[in-house]
Backbone as JSON Lines, residues from 0, in Angstrom:
{"i":0,"aa":"M","n":[-71.02,-184.28,100.77],"ca":[-70.6,-182.95,100.35],"c":[-71.51,-181.92,101.0]}
{"i":1,"aa":"K","n":[-70.97,-180.84,101.5],"ca":[-71.75,-179.77,102.1],"c":[-71.78,-178.61,101.13]}
{"i":2,"aa":"A","n":[-72.76,-177.77,101.26],"ca":[-72.91,-176.67,100.31],"c":[-73.01,-175.35,101.05]}
{"i":3,"aa":"T","n":[-72.56,-174.3,100.37],"ca":[-72.72,-172.96,100.89],"c":[-73.34,-172.1,99.81]}
{"i":4,"aa":"H","n":[-74.15,-171.19,100.22],"ca":[-74.75,-170.24,99.31],"c":[-73.71,-169.18,98.99]}
{"i":5,"aa":"G","n":[-73.83,-168.54,97.86],"ca":[-72.86,-167.55,97.43],"c":[-72.64,-166.42,98.4]}
{"i":6,"aa":"D","n":[-73.63,-166.1,99.22],"ca":[-73.44,-165.01,100.18],"c":[-73.06,-165.56,101.56]}
{"i":7,"aa":"A","n":[-72.42,-166.73,101.55],"ca":[-71.83,-167.37,102.72],"c":[-72.85,-168.03,103.65]}
{"i":8,"aa":"Q","n":[-74.08,-168.18,103.23],"ca":[-75.01,-168.94,104.04],"c":[-74.61,-170.41,103.98]}
{"i":9,"aa":"Y","n":[-74.65,-171.06,105.11],"ca":[-74.29,-172.47,105.16],"c":[-75.57,-173.26,104.91]}
{"i":10,"aa":"I","n":[-75.64,-173.94,103.77],"ca":[-76.89,-174.59,103.38],"c":[-76.72,-176.09,103.18]}
{"i":11,"aa":"S","n":[-75.77,-176.69,103.9],"ca":[-75.52,-178.12,103.7],"c":[-76.68,-178.98,104.15]}
{"i":12,"aa":"N","n":[-77.55,-178.45,104.97],"ca":[-78.68,-179.24,105.43],"c":[-79.86,-179.23,104.45]}
{"i":13,"aa":"V","n":[-79.71,-178.57,103.32],"ca":[-80.77,-178.55,102.31],"c":[-80.57,-179.76,101.39]}
{"i":14,"aa":"P","n":[-81.49,-180.73,101.43],"ca":[-81.31,-181.97,100.66],"c":[-81.05,-181.76,99.17]}
{"i":15,"aa":"D","n":[-81.63,-180.74,98.58],"ca":[-81.46,-180.51,97.14],"c":[-80.02,-180.19,96.76]}
{"i":16,"aa":"Y","n":[-79.2,-179.81,97.72],"ca":[-77.81,-179.45,97.42],"c":[-76.83,-180.58,97.67]}
{"i":17,"aa":"A","n":[-77.31,-181.72,98.13],"ca":[-76.41,-182.84,98.44],"c":[-75.6,-183.22,97.21]}
{"i":18,"aa":"G","n":[-74.29,-183.32,97.36],"ca":[-73.42,-183.73,96.26],"c":[-73.18,-182.67,95.21]}
{"i":19,"aa":"C","n":[-73.58,-181.45,95.49],"ca":[-73.45,-180.37,94.5],"c":[-72.35,-179.41,94.91]}
{"i":20,"aa":"L","n":[-71.79,-178.76,93.91],"ca":[-70.93,-177.61,94.15],"c":[-71.81,-176.39,94.0]}
{"i":21,"aa":"V","n":[-71.68,-175.44,94.91],"ca":[-72.43,-174.2,94.8],"c":[-71.47,-173.16,94.25]}
{"i":22,"aa":"L","n":[-71.76,-172.67,93.04],"ca":[-70.88,-171.75,92.34],"c":[-71.56,-170.41,92.14]}
{"i":23,"aa":"T","n":[-70.76,-169.38,92.03],"ca":[-71.26,-168.07,91.67],"c":[-71.45,-168.05,90.16]}
{"i":24,"aa":"V","n":[-72.64,-167.67,89.73],"ca":[-72.95,-167.62,88.3],"c":[-72.58,-166.24,87.79]}
{"i":25,"aa":"P","n":[-71.87,-166.18,86.66],"ca":[-71.52,-164.87,86.11],"c":[-72.77,-164.02,85.86]}
{"i":26,"aa":"D","n":[-72.62,-162.72,85.98],"ca":[-73.74,-161.81,85.77],"c":[-74.4,-162.06,84.44]}
{"i":27,"aa":"S","n":[-75.68,-161.97,84.42],"ca":[-76.57,-162.09,83.26],"c":[-76.62,-163.51,82.67]}
{"i":28,"aa":"T","n":[-76.01,-164.48,83.35],"ca":[-76.1,-165.85,82.87],"c":[-77.37,-166.46,83.44]}
{"i":29,"aa":"E","n":[-78.23,-166.95,82.56],"ca":[-79.46,-167.56,83.01],"c":[-79.22,-169.03,83.3]}
{"i":30,"aa":"V","n":[-79.67,-169.47,84.45],"ca":[-79.5,-170.86,84.88],"c":[-80.82,-171.36,85.42]}
{"i":31,"aa":"E","n":[-81.21,-172.54,85.01],"ca":[-82.41,-173.17,85.52],"c":[-82.04,-174.1,86.67]}
{"i":32,"aa":"P","n":[-82.9,-174.22,87.67],"ca":[-82.62,-175.19,88.73],"c":[-82.41,-176.58,88.15]}
{"i":33,"aa":"G","n":[-81.35,-177.24,88.59],"ca":[-81.07,-178.58,88.11],"c":[-80.3,-178.64,86.81]}
{"i":34,"aa":"Q","n":[-80.03,-177.48,86.22],"ca":[-79.32,-177.43,84.95],"c":[-77.9,-177.94,85.13]}
{"i":35,"aa":"A","n":[-77.44,-178.78,84.23],"ca":[-76.05,-179.25,84.26],"c":[-75.13,-178.07,83.96]}
{"i":36,"aa":"W","n":[-73.98,-178.06,84.55],"ca":[-73.07,-176.95,84.39],"c":[-71.66,-177.51,84.3]}
{"i":37,"aa":"S","n":[-70.92,-177.07,83.34],"ca":[-69.54,-177.5,83.21],"c":[-68.7,-176.7,84.2]}
{"i":38,"aa":"V","n":[-68.0,-177.41,85.06],"ca":[-67.24,-176.76,86.13],"c":[-65.76,-177.02,85.91]}
{"i":39,"aa":"S","n":[-64.98,-175.95,85.95],"ca":[-63.53,-176.1,85.84],"c":[-62.96,-176.53,87.19]}
{"i":40,"aa":"L","n":[-61.76,-177.07,87.17],"ca":[-61.1,-177.45,88.4],"c":[-60.92,-176.24,89.31]}
{"i":41,"aa":"A","n":[-60.53,-175.11,88.74],"ca":[-60.34,-173.89,89.53],"c":[-61.64,-173.45,90.19]}
{"i":42,"aa":"D","n":[-62.76,-173.51,89.45],"ca":[-64.05,-173.13,90.02],"c":[-64.47,-174.09,91.13]}
{"i":43,"aa":"A","n":[-64.2,-175.37,90.94],"ca":[-64.53,-176.37,91.97],"c":[-63.73,-176.11,93.24]}
{"i":44,"aa":"V","n":[-62.45,-175.82,93.09],"ca":[-61.61,-175.53,94.25],"c":[-62.12,-174.27,94.95]}
{"i":45,"aa":"T","n":[-62.41,-173.23,94.19],"ca":[-62.91,-171.99,94.76],"c":[-64.2,-172.22,95.54]}
{"i":46,"aa":"A","n":[-65.1,-173.02,94.98],"ca":[-66.38,-173.31,95.64],"c":[-66.15,-174.07,96.95]}
{"i":47,"aa":"R","n":[-65.26,-175.04,96.93],"ca":[-65.01,-175.84,98.14],"c":[-64.29,-175.02,99.21]}
{"i":48,"aa":"V","n":[-63.4,-174.12,98.79],"ca":[-62.73,-173.25,99.76],"c":[-63.76,-172.33,100.43]}
{"i":49,"aa":"A","n":[-64.69,-171.8,99.65],"ca":[-65.75,-170.97,100.2],"c":[-66.65,-171.79,101.13]}
{"i":50,"aa":"E","n":[-66.9,-173.03,100.75],"ca":[-67.7,-173.93,101.58],"c":[-67.03,-174.12,102.94]}
{"i":51,"aa":"A","n":[-65.73,-174.32,102.93],"ca":[-65.0,-174.53,104.19],"c":[-65.06,-173.28,105.06]}
{"i":52,"aa":"A","n":[-64.9,-172.11,104.47],"ca":[-64.97,-170.87,105.24],"c":[-66.35,-170.71,105.87]}
{"i":53,"aa":"A","n":[-67.39,-171.0,105.1],"ca":[-68.75,-170.89,105.63],"c":[-69.01,-171.9,106.73]}
{"i":54,"aa":"A","n":[-68.45,-173.1,106.6],"ca":[-68.61,-174.13,107.63],"c":[-67.94,-173.68,108.93]}
{"i":55,"aa":"C","n":[-66.77,-173.06,108.83],"ca":[-66.09,-172.55,110.01],"c":[-66.9,-171.45,110.67]}
{"i":56,"aa":"D","n":[-67.41,-170.53,109.86],"ca":[-68.24,-169.46,110.4],"c":[-69.48,-170.03,111.08]}
{"i":57,"aa":"A","n":[-70.09,-171.05,110.47],"ca":[-71.31,-171.64,111.02],"c":[-71.06,-172.3,112.37]}
{"i":58,"aa":"I","n":[-69.89,-172.9,112.54],"ca":[-69.62,-173.58,113.81],"c":[-69.16,-172.61,114.9]}
{"i":59,"aa":"L","n":[-68.49,-171.52,114.5],"ca":[-67.98,-170.57,115.49],"c":[-68.99,-169.46,115.84]}
{"i":60,"aa":"A","n":[-69.87,-169.13,114.92],"ca":[-70.81,-168.02,115.14],"c":[-71.66,-168.18,116.41]}
{"i":61,"aa":"P","n":[-72.19,-169.38,116.69],"ca":[-72.98,-169.49,117.92],"c":[-72.18,-169.23,119.19]}
{"i":62,"aa":"L","n":[-70.9,-169.56,119.17],"ca":[-70.06,-169.27,120.34],"c":[-69.85,-167.77,120.5]}
{"i":63,"aa":"A","n":[-69.55,-167.1,119.4],"ca":[-69.32,-165.66,119.44],"c":[-70.61,-164.91,119.75]}
{"i":64,"aa":"A","n":[-71.75,-165.46,119.33],"ca":[-73.04,-164.77,119.5],"c":[-73.46,-164.66,120.96]}
{"i":65,"aa":"R","n":[-72.79,-165.4,121.84],"ca":[-73.12,-165.28,123.27],"c":[-72.75,-163.91,123.81]}
{"i":66,"aa":"F","n":[-71.94,-163.18,123.05],"ca":[-71.47,-161.86,123.48],"c":[-71.88,-160.84,122.43]}
{"i":67,"aa":"G","n":[-72.3,-159.69,122.87],"ca":[-72.66,-158.64,121.94],"c":[-71.45,-158.1,121.21]}
{"i":68,"aa":"V","n":[-71.68,-157.55,120.04],"ca":[-70.59,-157.02,119.23],"c":[-69.84,-155.91,119.97]}
{"i":69,"aa":"Y","n":[-70.55,-155.11,120.74],"ca":[-69.88,-154.01,121.44],"c":[-69.04,-154.53,122.6]}
{"i":70,"aa":"E","n":[-69.49,-155.61,123.24],"ca":[-68.65,-156.22,124.28],"c":[-67.41,-156.83,123.64]}
{"i":71,"aa":"R","n":[-67.59,-157.51,122.5],"ca":[-66.43,-158.1,121.81],"c":[-65.44,-157.02,121.4]}
{"i":72,"aa":"D","n":[-65.95,-155.83,121.1],"ca":[-65.06,-154.72,120.74],"c":[-64.11,-154.36,121.89]}
{"i":73,"aa":"T","n":[-64.48,-154.68,123.13],"ca":[-63.62,-154.35,124.28],"c":[-62.58,-155.44,124.54]}
{"i":74,"aa":"W","n":[-62.68,-156.59,123.9],"ca":[-61.78,-157.7,124.21],"c":[-60.3,-157.37,124.01]}
{"i":75,"aa":"P","n":[-59.9,-156.7,122.93],"ca":[-58.47,-156.37,122.82],"c":[-57.98,-155.48,123.97]}
{"i":76,"aa":"A","n":[-58.8,-154.5,124.35],"ca":[-58.4,-153.62,125.46],"c":[-58.37,-154.41,126.76]}
{"i":77,"aa":"Q","n":[-59.38,-155.26,126.99],"ca":[-59.38,-156.08,128.2],"c":[-58.12,-156.95,128.27]}
{"i":78,"aa":"L","n":[-57.77,-157.57,127.14],"ca":[-56.62,-158.47,127.14],"c":[-55.32,-157.7,127.4]}
{"i":79,"aa":"A","n":[-55.14,-156.58,126.73],"ca":[-53.93,-155.78,126.93],"c":[-53.83,-155.32,128.39]}
{"i":80,"aa":"E","n":[-54.93,-154.85,128.92],"ca":[-54.93,-154.39,130.31],"c":[-54.7,-155.55,131.27]}
{"i":81,"aa":"A","n":[-55.32,-156.69,130.99],"ca":[-55.18,-157.86,131.86],"c":[-53.73,-158.32,131.89]}
{"i":82,"aa":"R","n":[-53.1,-158.39,130.74],"ca":[-51.69,-158.81,130.7],"c":[-50.8,-157.81,131.44]}
{"i":83,"aa":"A","n":[-51.08,-156.54,131.25],"ca":[-50.3,-155.51,131.95],"c":[-50.5,-155.62,133.46]}
{"i":84,"aa":"L","n":[-51.73,-155.82,133.88],"ca":[-52.05,-155.91,135.3],"c":[-51.43,-157.16,135.94]}
{"i":85,"aa":"L","n":[-51.45,-158.27,135.23],"ca":[-50.85,-159.49,135.76],"c":[-49.32,-159.36,135.83]}
{"i":86,"aa":"A","n":[-48.74,-158.61,134.91],"ca":[-47.29,-158.39,134.93],"c":[-46.9,-157.4,136.03]}
{"i":87,"aa":"D","n":[-47.81,-156.46,136.31],"ca":[-47.53,-155.44,137.33],"c":[-48.79,-155.19,138.15]}
{"i":88,"aa":"P","n":[-49.0,-155.95,139.22],"ca":[-50.21,-155.81,140.02],"c":[-50.39,-154.42,140.64]}
{"i":89,"aa":"T","n":[-49.34,-153.62,140.71],"ca":[-49.48,-152.28,141.29],"c":[-50.34,-151.37,140.4]}
{"i":90,"aa":"L","n":[-50.58,-151.8,139.15],"ca":[-51.44,-150.99,138.27],"c":[-52.87,-150.92,138.8]}
{"i":91,"aa":"A","n":[-53.21,-151.83,139.7],"ca":[-54.55,-151.84,140.29],"c":[-54.71,-150.74,141.34]}
{"i":92,"aa":"D","n":[-53.61,-150.24,141.84],"ca":[-53.66,-149.24,142.9],"c":[-54.11,-147.89,142.33]}
{"i":93,"aa":"V","n":[-55.15,-147.35,142.91],"ca":[-55.65,-146.04,142.5],"c":[-54.99,-145.01,143.41]}
{"i":94,"aa":"P","n":[-54.33,-144.03,142.84],"ca":[-53.68,-143.03,143.69],"c":[-54.72,-142.2,144.45]}
{"i":95,"aa":"A","n":[-54.31,-141.74,145.63],"ca":[-55.22,-140.95,146.46],"c":[-55.64,-139.68,145.73]}
{"i":96,"aa":"D","n":[-54.7,-139.07,145.05],"ca":[-54.98,-137.86,144.28],"c":[-55.0,-138.25,142.81]}
{"i":97,"aa":"T","n":[-56.16,-138.23,142.19],"ca":[-56.29,-138.66,140.8],"c":[-56.18,-137.51,139.81]}
{"i":98,"aa":"T","n":[-55.81,-136.33,140.27],"ca":[-55.65,-135.2,139.38],"c":[-54.51,-135.48,138.39]}
{"i":99,"aa":"G","n":[-54.83,-135.42,137.13],"ca":[-53.82,-135.65,136.1],"c":[-53.44,-137.12,135.94]}
{"i":100,"aa":"W","n":[-54.11,-137.99,136.64],"ca":[-53.81,-139.42,136.61],"c":[-54.5,-140.08,135.42]}
{"i":101,"aa":"V","n":[-53.76,-140.91,134.71],"ca":[-54.32,-141.68,133.61],"c":[-54.38,-143.13,134.06]}
{"i":102,"aa":"D","n":[-55.59,-143.68,134.11],"ca":[-55.78,-145.06,134.58],"c":[-55.16,-146.02,133.58]}
{"i":103,"aa":"P","n":[-54.23,-146.88,134.01],"ca":[-53.6,-147.83,133.1],"c":[-54.5,-149.03,132.75]}
{"i":104,"aa":"V","n":[-55.59,-149.2,133.49],"ca":[-56.5,-150.33,133.22],"c":[-57.96,-149.85,133.26]}
{"i":105,"aa":"P","n":[-58.31,-148.88,132.41],"ca":[-59.65,-148.29,132.51],"c":[-60.78,-149.25,132.15]}
{"i":106,"aa":"T","n":[-60.58,-150.1,131.17],"ca":[-61.66,-151.0,130.76],"c":[-61.94,-152.02,131.87]}
{"i":107,"aa":"I","n":[-60.89,-152.63,132.35],"ca":[-61.05,-153.63,133.41],"c":[-61.59,-152.98,134.69]}
{"i":108,"aa":"R","n":[-61.08,-151.8,135.01],"ca":[-61.56,-151.13,136.23],"c":[-63.04,-150.78,136.11]}
{"i":109,"aa":"T","n":[-63.48,-150.35,134.95],"ca":[-64.88,-149.99,134.76],"c":[-65.78,-151.23,134.85]}
{"i":110,"aa":"I","n":[-65.35,-152.32,134.22],"ca":[-66.16,-153.56,134.26],"c":[-66.25,-154.07,135.69]}
{"i":111,"aa":"T","n":[-65.11,-154.14,136.39],"ca":[-65.13,-154.69,137.75],"c":[-65.83,-153.77,138.74]}
{"i":112,"aa":"A","n":[-65.89,-152.48,138.44],"ca":[-66.66,-151.57,139.3],"c":[-68.14,-151.95,139.27]}
{"i":113,"aa":"V","n":[-68.59,-152.47,138.13],"ca":[-69.98,-152.89,138.0],"c":[-70.19,-154.29,138.55]}
{"i":114,"aa":"T","n":[-69.25,-155.21,138.24],"ca":[-69.43,-156.62,138.63],"c":[-69.02,-156.9,140.07]}
{"i":115,"aa":"G","n":[-68.18,-156.04,140.65],"ca":[-67.72,-156.26,142.01],"c":[-66.57,-157.25,142.11]}
{"i":116,"aa":"E","n":[-66.05,-157.68,140.98],"ca":[-64.94,-158.64,140.99],"c":[-63.64,-157.93,141.35]}
{"i":117,"aa":"E","n":[-62.7,-158.72,141.84],"ca":[-61.37,-158.23,142.16],"c":[-60.6,-158.09,140.84]}
{"i":118,"aa":"L","n":[-59.84,-157.02,140.69],"ca":[-59.14,-156.74,139.43],"c":[-58.22,-157.86,138.99]}
{"i":119,"aa":"G","n":[-57.41,-158.39,139.89],"ca":[-56.46,-159.45,139.53],"c":[-57.16,-160.72,139.09]}
{"i":120,"aa":"G","n":[-58.21,-161.1,139.79],"ca":[-58.97,-162.3,139.41],"c":[-59.65,-162.12,138.06]}
{"i":121,"aa":"F","n":[-60.19,-160.94,137.84],"ca":[-60.83,-160.66,136.55],"c":[-59.8,-160.7,135.43]}
{"i":122,"aa":"A","n":[-58.63,-160.11,135.68],"ca":[-57.57,-160.1,134.67],"c":[-57.15,-161.52,134.32]}
{"i":123,"aa":"A","n":[-57.0,-162.39,135.32],"ca":[-56.63,-163.78,135.07],"c":[-57.71,-164.48,134.24]}
{"i":124,"aa":"A","n":[-58.98,-164.2,134.53],"ca":[-60.08,-164.81,133.78],"c":[-60.08,-164.33,132.33]}
{"i":125,"aa":"V","n":[-59.78,-163.07,132.11],"ca":[-59.72,-162.52,130.75],"c":[-58.65,-163.24,129.94]}
{"i":126,"aa":"V","n":[-57.48,-163.42,130.51],"ca":[-56.39,-164.1,129.8],"c":[-56.76,-165.55,129.53]}
{"i":127,"aa":"K","n":[-57.36,-166.24,130.51],"ca":[-57.77,-167.62,130.3],"c":[-58.83,-167.71,129.21]}
{"i":128,"aa":"N","n":[-59.83,-166.84,129.24],"ca":[-60.87,-166.85,128.21],"c":[-60.29,-166.61,126.83]}
{"i":129,"aa":"N","n":[-59.35,-165.68,126.73],"ca":[-58.7,-165.4,125.45],"c":[-57.94,-166.64,124.96]}
{"i":130,"aa":"D","n":[-57.2,-167.27,125.85],"ca":[-56.45,-168.47,125.47],"c":[-57.38,-169.59,125.02]}
{"i":131,"aa":"D","n":[-58.5,-169.76,125.74],"ca":[-59.48,-170.79,125.37],"c":[-60.06,-170.5,123.99]}
{"i":132,"aa":"W","n":[-60.44,-169.25,123.74],"ca":[-61.02,-168.86,122.45],"c":[-60.02,-169.09,121.32]}
{"i":133,"aa":"L","n":[-58.76,-168.73,121.55],"ca":[-57.74,-168.94,120.53],"c":[-57.54,-170.42,120.22]}
{"i":134,"aa":"R","n":[-57.57,-171.26,121.26],"ca":[-57.44,-172.71,121.02],"c":[-58.59,-173.24,120.18]}
{"i":135,"aa":"V","n":[-59.8,-172.82,120.5],"ca":[-60.98,-173.29,119.75],"c":[-60.91,-172.82,118.3]}
{"i":136,"aa":"T","n":[-60.66,-171.54,118.1],"ca":[-60.64,-171.01,116.74],"c":[-59.44,-171.53,115.95]}
{"i":137,"aa":"A","n":[-58.31,-171.72,116.61],"ca":[-57.15,-172.28,115.91],"c":[-57.41,-173.72,115.48]}
{"i":138,"aa":"H","n":[-58.11,-174.48,116.3],"ca":[-58.46,-175.86,115.94],"c":[-59.35,-175.86,114.69]}
{"i":139,"aa":"V","n":[-60.33,-174.98,114.66],"ca":[-61.22,-174.87,113.5],"c":[-60.44,-174.39,112.28]}
{"i":140,"aa":"A","n":[-59.59,-173.38,112.47],"ca":[-58.79,-172.86,111.36],"c":[-57.85,-173.93,110.81]}
{"i":141,"aa":"G","n":[-57.26,-174.71,111.68],"ca":[-56.37,-175.79,111.23],"c":[-57.1,-176.82,110.39]}
{"i":142,"aa":"Q","n":[-58.33,-177.14,110.79],"ca":[-59.14,-178.09,110.01],"c":[-59.43,-177.52,108.62]}
{"i":143,"aa":"R","n":[-59.77,-176.22,108.59],"ca":[-60.05,-175.58,107.31],"c":[-58.81,-175.58,106.43]}
{"i":144,"aa":"Q","n":[-57.67,-175.25,107.01],"ca":[-56.44,-175.18,106.22],"c":[-56.03,-176.56,105.7]}
{"i":145,"aa":"A","n":[-56.22,-177.6,106.5],"ca":[-55.91,-178.96,106.03],"c":[-56.85,-179.35,104.9]}
{"i":146,"aa":"F","n":[-58.12,-179.0,105.03],"ca":[-59.1,-179.28,103.98],"c":[-58.72,-178.56,102.68]}
{"i":147,"aa":"V","n":[-58.4,-177.28,102.8],"ca":[-58.04,-176.49,101.62],"c":[-56.81,-177.08,100.93]}
{"i":148,"aa":"A","n":[-55.84,-177.52,101.7],"ca":[-54.65,-178.14,101.1],"c":[-55.03,-179.39,100.32]}
{"i":149,"aa":"Q","n":[-55.92,-180.21,100.86],"ca":[-56.36,-181.41,100.16],"c":[-57.11,-181.06,98.88]}
{"i":150,"aa":"V","n":[-57.97,-180.07,98.97],"ca":[-58.76,-179.65,97.8],"c":[-57.83,-179.12,96.71]}
{"i":151,"aa":"K","n":[-56.86,-178.31,97.1],"ca":[-55.94,-177.73,96.11],"c":[-55.04,-178.8,95.48]}
{"i":152,"aa":"A","n":[-54.81,-179.88,96.2],"ca":[-53.97,-180.96,95.67],"c":[-54.76,-181.9,94.76]}
{"i":153,"aa":"A","n":[-56.07,-181.78,94.75],"ca":[-56.91,-182.67,93.93],"c":[-56.66,-182.4,92.45]}
{"i":154,"aa":"G","n":[-56.72,-183.46,91.65],"ca":[-56.41,-183.32,90.23],"c":[-57.6,-183.16,89.31]}
{"i":155,"aa":"T","n":[-58.8,-183.5,89.82],"ca":[-60.0,-183.4,89.0],"c":[-61.13,-182.81,89.82]}
{"i":156,"aa":"V","n":[-62.18,-182.39,89.14],"ca":[-63.36,-181.87,89.83],"c":[-63.94,-182.96,90.74]}
{"i":157,"aa":"A","n":[-63.99,-184.18,90.26],"ca":[-64.5,-185.29,91.07],"c":[-63.65,-185.48,92.32]}
{"i":158,"aa":"D","n":[-62.33,-185.34,92.18],"ca":[-61.45,-185.45,93.35],"c":[-61.72,-184.32,94.34]}
{"i":159,"aa":"V","n":[-61.95,-183.14,93.83],"ca":[-62.26,-181.99,94.69],"c":[-63.55,-182.28,95.46]}
{"i":160,"aa":"Q","n":[-64.55,-182.78,94.77],"ca":[-65.83,-183.07,95.42],"c":[-65.7,-184.21,96.43]}
{"i":161,"aa":"A","n":[-64.76,-185.1,96.23],"ca":[-64.61,-186.26,97.1],"c":[-63.95,-185.93,98.44]}
{"i":162,"aa":"V","n":[-63.3,-184.79,98.53],"ca":[-62.64,-184.42,99.79],"c":[-63.72,-184.14,100.83]}
{"i":163,"aa":"Q","n":[-63.63,-184.86,101.96],"ca":[-64.61,-184.71,103.03],"c":[-64.33,-183.46,103.85]}
{"i":164,"aa":"L","n":[-65.39,-182.73,104.16],"ca":[-65.28,-181.54,105.0],"c":[-65.98,-181.86,106.32]}
{"i":165,"aa":"N","n":[-65.21,-181.96,107.36],"ca":[-65.76,-182.25,108.69],"c":[-65.14,-181.29,109.69]}
{"i":166,"aa":"I","n":[-65.77,-180.17,109.89],"ca":[-65.28,-179.18,110.84],"c":[-65.96,-179.44,112.18]}
{"i":167,"aa":"C","n":[-65.14,-179.54,113.23],"ca":[-65.71,-179.76,114.56],"c":[-65.01,-178.84,115.56]}
{"i":168,"aa":"L","n":[-65.64,-178.67,116.71],"ca":[-65.06,-177.83,117.75],"c":[-64.08,-178.63,118.6]}
{"i":169,"aa":"H","n":[-63.09,-177.94,119.09],"ca":[-62.1,-178.5,120.0],"c":[-62.64,-178.34,121.42]}
{"i":170,"aa":"E","n":[-62.55,-179.39,122.2],"ca":[-62.98,-179.28,123.6],"c":[-61.92,-178.54,124.38]}
{"i":171,"aa":"V","n":[-62.33,-177.54,125.12],"ca":[-61.39,-176.76,125.93],"c":[-61.35,-177.33,127.32]}
């Protein structure tokens, strides 16, 4: 059994939490470490669903962390521009007179102006990277959804705890 802290920290590697459900304690309820706690089926399911979400975040976060948040903010624009450019390569053509001209691929053009890459090649790489990322995250999401379905189908707290959570990355 893996454990998550209430604020979504993934703490399954902490030996003291092995075989435990990590639950949110109601406000002002005093609890001692190691204290037995009566857990309802609904609370057990909720805890395991949160555990699965934290496990997914823990496995995907290092991949996303390779890119800064502000660069990731440009991904939707890059993808839209890349798809448009691949559908119509003439969008790469800069008119001789740019007065009143609105660049149809400003994000990609600005990035490639710095990197020196060709617009079409960069656009193809953007689409491929997006497709790869979606495959990886969809694989993780599918594992979480299958786990949640098993947990929700469990009839007892012990059954909920017995469902194995094994989130892994998909090889691209």
